[in-house]
Amino acid sequence: MTGTKLERKVTDFKLVNKSADVLKSSARNLSSFLKKEVINPWSVSSDSVQVIKEENVIFEYAGQKKHNSANLLGVVVLSVLFGIILSGLGDNGKPIVDLFSCLFKVVMKIVDVVIWFSPIGIGSIIASELVAMQDIKGIAENLGLFIVTIITASIIYGLAILPAIYAILLRKNPFRLLCCVAKSLLTGIGTASR
């Protein structure tokens, strides 16, 4: 299987002043600090140190790369053939059908447990990312603008562009169609289905 290879490039840097207390403390603290941060060597003083932070990071297309992944098409074809032949066996294949039915129930119970505990894991991931952020207010503003942009674009697309295409191609009133599918649309929006 092949996929897109992206090359990471930093287009801008910013300098941030930090206290030099970290450098004066233990060697372990100094070592962990230097693993995470890049220091501007011309700015070190007894009181502070300048850390070089990556400001703008972009990913540019760098060709194709091969992925070592499972042969899913082969697994699907084999499973379909196995199921067709198993259904043709009738009563002789019933023990295997019962085995797979039991395995399905076990897997579904495991999925239920994972789903119940996933909010804790997702909350922990979000909390760790929030703690690592430098400018939470700026990121929240950008995220809010992104959400408003997506919602506005979706409304324009759903209420203007798609009805216009429907009216041009079928020469029918698109708003009658919207009235007919409104209940389904509201159900989809309310349940956040995709």
GROMACS .gro file of C-alpha atoms in nm:
model
  194
    1MET     CA    1   0.000   0.000   0.000
    2THR     CA    2   0.131   0.347  -0.086
    3GLY     CA    3   0.063   0.683   0.068
    4THR     CA    4   0.167   1.044   0.058
    5LYS     CA    5   0.504   1.138   0.206
    6LEU     CA    6   0.515   1.481   0.369
    7GLU     CA    7   0.830   1.674   0.457
    8ARG     CA    8   0.826   1.894   0.768
    9LYS     CA    9   0.963   2.247   0.715
   10VAL     CA   10   0.987   2.531   0.966
   11THR     CA   11   0.930   2.869   0.802
   12ASP     CA   12   0.965   3.098   1.104
   13PHE     CA   13   1.117   3.102   1.451
   14LYS     CA   14   1.056   3.311   1.761
   15LEU     CA   15   1.280   3.378   2.056
   16VAL     CA   16   1.140   3.331   2.407
   17ASN     CA   17   1.326   3.444   2.723
   18LYS     CA   18   1.334   3.191   3.006
   19SER     CA   19   1.486   3.200   3.351
   20ALA     CA   20   1.837   3.057   3.379
   21ASP     CA   21   1.746   2.880   3.706
   22VAL     CA   22   1.693   2.557   3.510
   23LEU     CA   23   2.052   2.569   3.386
   24LYS     CA   24   2.186   2.620   3.739
   25SER     CA   25   1.996   2.330   3.893
   26SER     CA   26   2.086   1.962   3.868
   27ALA     CA   27   2.241   1.797   3.565
   28ARG     CA   28   1.927   1.588   3.517
   29ASN     CA   29   1.709   1.902   3.489
   30LEU     CA   30   1.961   2.058   3.251
   31SER     CA   31   1.966   1.742   3.038
   32SER     CA   32   1.586   1.720   3.014
   33PHE     CA   33   1.566   2.094   2.938
   34LEU     CA   34   1.817   2.064   2.654
   35LYS     CA   35   1.632   1.765   2.507
   36LYS     CA   36   1.312   1.971   2.473
   37GLU     CA   37   1.447   2.317   2.394
   38VAL     CA   38   1.696   2.476   2.153
   39ILE     CA   39   1.900   2.755   2.312
   40ASN     CA   40   2.027   3.064   2.133
   41PRO     CA   41   2.397   3.040   2.228
   42TRP     CA   42   2.459   3.417   2.191
   43SER     CA   43   2.196   3.508   2.449
   44VAL     CA   44   2.299   3.310   2.758
   45SER     CA   45   2.348   3.526   3.064
   46SER     CA   46   2.349   3.464   3.438
   47ASP     CA   47   1.980   3.563   3.468
   48SER     CA   48   1.809   3.439   3.155
   49VAL     CA   49   1.843   3.230   2.844
   50GLN     CA   50   1.678   3.269   2.503
   51VAL     CA   51   1.498   2.961   2.371
   52ILE     CA   52   1.434   2.922   1.997
   53LYS     CA   53   1.074   2.811   1.931
   54GLU     CA   54   0.938   2.695   1.596
   55GLU     CA   55   0.669   2.943   1.493
   56ASN     CA   56   0.527   2.825   1.158
   57VAL     CA   57   0.556   2.460   1.061
   58ILE     CA   58   0.435   2.348   0.720
   59PHE     CA   59   0.428   2.006   0.556
   60GLU     CA   60   0.519   1.990   0.188
   61TYR     CA   61   0.449   1.707  -0.054
   62ALA     CA   62   0.759   1.487  -0.092
   63GLY     CA   63   0.636   1.204  -0.315
   64GLN     CA   64   0.492   0.862  -0.235
   65LYS     CA   65   0.601   0.608   0.024
   66LYS     CA   66   0.518   0.244   0.084
   67HIS     CA   67   0.337   0.135   0.398
   68ASN     CA   68   0.370  -0.210   0.547
   69SER     CA   69   0.006  -0.293   0.612
   70ALA     CA   70  -0.225  -0.592   0.610
   71ASN     CA   71  -0.379  -0.714   0.287
   72LEU     CA   72  -0.735  -0.612   0.373
   73LEU     CA   73  -0.878  -0.695   0.032
   74GLY     CA   74  -0.755  -1.053   0.065
   75VAL     CA   75  -0.904  -1.083   0.414
   76VAL     CA   76  -1.242  -0.950   0.294
   77VAL     CA   77  -1.255  -1.181  -0.009
   78LEU     CA   78  -1.158  -1.483   0.200
   79SER     CA   79  -1.419  -1.395   0.464
   80VAL     CA   80  -1.695  -1.358   0.205
   81LEU     CA   81  -1.605  -1.691   0.042
   82PHE     CA   82  -1.590  -1.859   0.385
   83GLY     CA   83  -1.934  -1.721   0.472
   84ILE     CA   84  -2.089  -1.829   0.141
   85ILE     CA   85  -1.953  -2.182   0.171
   86LEU     CA   86  -2.048  -2.201   0.540
   87SER     CA   87  -2.407  -2.099   0.465
   88GLY     CA   88  -2.422  -2.365   0.195
   89LEU     CA   89  -2.325  -2.641   0.442
   90GLY     CA   90  -2.650  -2.606   0.636
   91ASP     CA   91  -2.661  -2.810   0.959
   92ASN     CA   92  -2.303  -2.935   0.916
   93GLY     CA   93  -2.175  -2.576   0.948
   94LYS     CA   94  -2.395  -2.487   1.247
   95PRO     CA   95  -2.122  -2.539   1.514
   96ILE     CA   96  -1.889  -2.295   1.338
   97VAL     CA   97  -2.175  -2.045   1.294
   98ASP     CA   98  -2.249  -2.076   1.669
   99LEU     CA   99  -1.879  -2.024   1.747
  100PHE     CA  100  -1.863  -1.705   1.540
  101SER     CA  101  -2.192  -1.582   1.692
  102CYS     CA  102  -2.042  -1.627   2.039
  103LEU     CA  103  -1.717  -1.455   1.934
  104PHE     CA  104  -1.922  -1.166   1.794
  105LYS     CA  105  -2.104  -1.125   2.128
  106VAL     CA  106  -1.772  -1.129   2.319
  107VAL     CA  107  -1.619  -0.866   2.089
  108MET     CA  108  -1.928  -0.645   2.121
  109LYS     CA  109  -1.905  -0.662   2.502
  110ILE     CA  110  -1.538  -0.559   2.481
  111VAL     CA  111  -1.632  -0.269   2.251
  112ASP     CA  112  -1.901  -0.161   2.501
  113VAL     CA  113  -1.643  -0.149   2.782
  114VAL     CA  114  -1.399   0.047   2.566
  115ILE     CA  115  -1.673   0.293   2.468
  116TRP     CA  116  -1.766   0.349   2.833
  117PHE     CA  117  -1.405   0.421   2.931
  118SER     CA  118  -1.311   0.623   2.621
  119PRO     CA  119  -1.424   0.962   2.763
  120ILE     CA  120  -1.164   0.925   3.040
  121GLY     CA  121  -0.888   0.853   2.788
  122ILE     CA  122  -0.996   1.128   2.549
  123GLY     CA  123  -1.024   1.376   2.837
  124SER     CA  124  -0.672   1.282   2.951
  125ILE     CA  125  -0.532   1.334   2.601
  126ILE     CA  126  -0.701   1.674   2.575
  127ALA     CA  127  -0.578   1.774   2.922
  128SER     CA  128  -0.218   1.678   2.838
  129GLU     CA  129  -0.233   1.881   2.516
  130LEU     CA  130  -0.379   2.182   2.700
  131VAL     CA  131  -0.100   2.171   2.957
  132ALA     CA  132   0.165   2.165   2.682
  133MET     CA  133   0.020   2.466   2.496
  134GLN     CA  134   0.201   2.798   2.515
  135ASP     CA  135  -0.079   3.033   2.399
  136ILE     CA  136  -0.413   2.876   2.491
  137LYS     CA  137  -0.612   3.197   2.429
  138GLY     CA  138  -0.476   3.238   2.074
  139ILE     CA  139  -0.539   2.873   1.990
  140ALA     CA  140  -0.894   2.893   2.130
  141GLU     CA  141  -0.962   3.204   1.918
  142ASN     CA  142  -0.830   3.033   1.606
  143LEU     CA  143  -1.035   2.721   1.682
  144GLY     CA  144  -1.348   2.933   1.733
  145LEU     CA  145  -1.293   3.110   1.399
  146PHE     CA  146  -1.240   2.773   1.231
  147ILE     CA  147  -1.565   2.634   1.375
  148VAL     CA  148  -1.762   2.945   1.271
  149THR     CA  149  -1.612   2.924   0.921
  150ILE     CA  150  -1.703   2.556   0.880
  151ILE     CA  151  -2.059   2.607   1.006
  152THR     CA  152  -2.109   2.910   0.781
  153ALA     CA  153  -1.971   2.726   0.478
  154SER     CA  154  -2.192   2.423   0.549
  155ILE     CA  155  -2.503   2.642   0.577
  156ILE     CA  156  -2.422   2.823   0.251
  157TYR     CA  157  -2.350   2.491   0.079
  158GLY     CA  158  -2.666   2.324   0.211
  159LEU     CA  159  -2.910   2.614   0.166
  160ALA     CA  160  -2.775   2.784  -0.148
  161ILE     CA  161  -2.538   2.576  -0.360
  162LEU     CA  162  -2.704   2.233  -0.339
  163PRO     CA  163  -3.058   2.370  -0.393
  164ALA     CA  164  -2.929   2.571  -0.692
  165ILE     CA  165  -2.775   2.260  -0.848
  166TYR     CA  166  -3.099   2.067  -0.781
  167ALA     CA  167  -3.309   2.343  -0.940
  168ILE     CA  168  -3.083   2.372  -1.246
  169LEU     CA  169  -3.055   1.999  -1.315
  170LEU     CA  170  -3.410   1.883  -1.232
  171ARG     CA  171  -3.608   2.206  -1.290
  172LYS     CA  172  -3.798   2.151  -0.964
  173ASN     CA  173  -3.842   2.356  -0.650
  174PRO     CA  174  -3.558   2.253  -0.415
  175PHE     CA  175  -3.729   2.388  -0.104
  176ARG     CA  176  -4.008   2.130  -0.132
  177LEU     CA  177  -3.736   1.865  -0.115
  178LEU     CA  178  -3.582   2.039   0.189
  179CYS     CA  179  -3.922   2.034   0.363
  180CYS     CA  180  -3.953   1.660   0.296
  181VAL     CA  181  -3.607   1.573   0.429
  182ALA     CA  182  -3.602   1.827   0.715
  183LYS     CA  183  -3.686   1.566   0.979
  184SER     CA  184  -3.403   1.340   0.862
  185LEU     CA  185  -3.160   1.632   0.848
  186LEU     CA  186  -3.248   1.741   1.201
  187THR     CA  187  -3.206   1.383   1.325
  188GLY     CA  188  -2.862   1.364   1.158
  189ILE     CA  189  -2.754   1.699   1.303
  190GLY     CA  190  -2.894   1.619   1.649
  191THR     CA  191  -2.721   1.282   1.675
  192ALA     CA  192  -2.397   1.410   1.513
  193SER     CA  193  -2.401   1.120   1.268
  194ARG     CA  194  -2.158   1.129   0.976
   0.00000   0.00000   0.00000
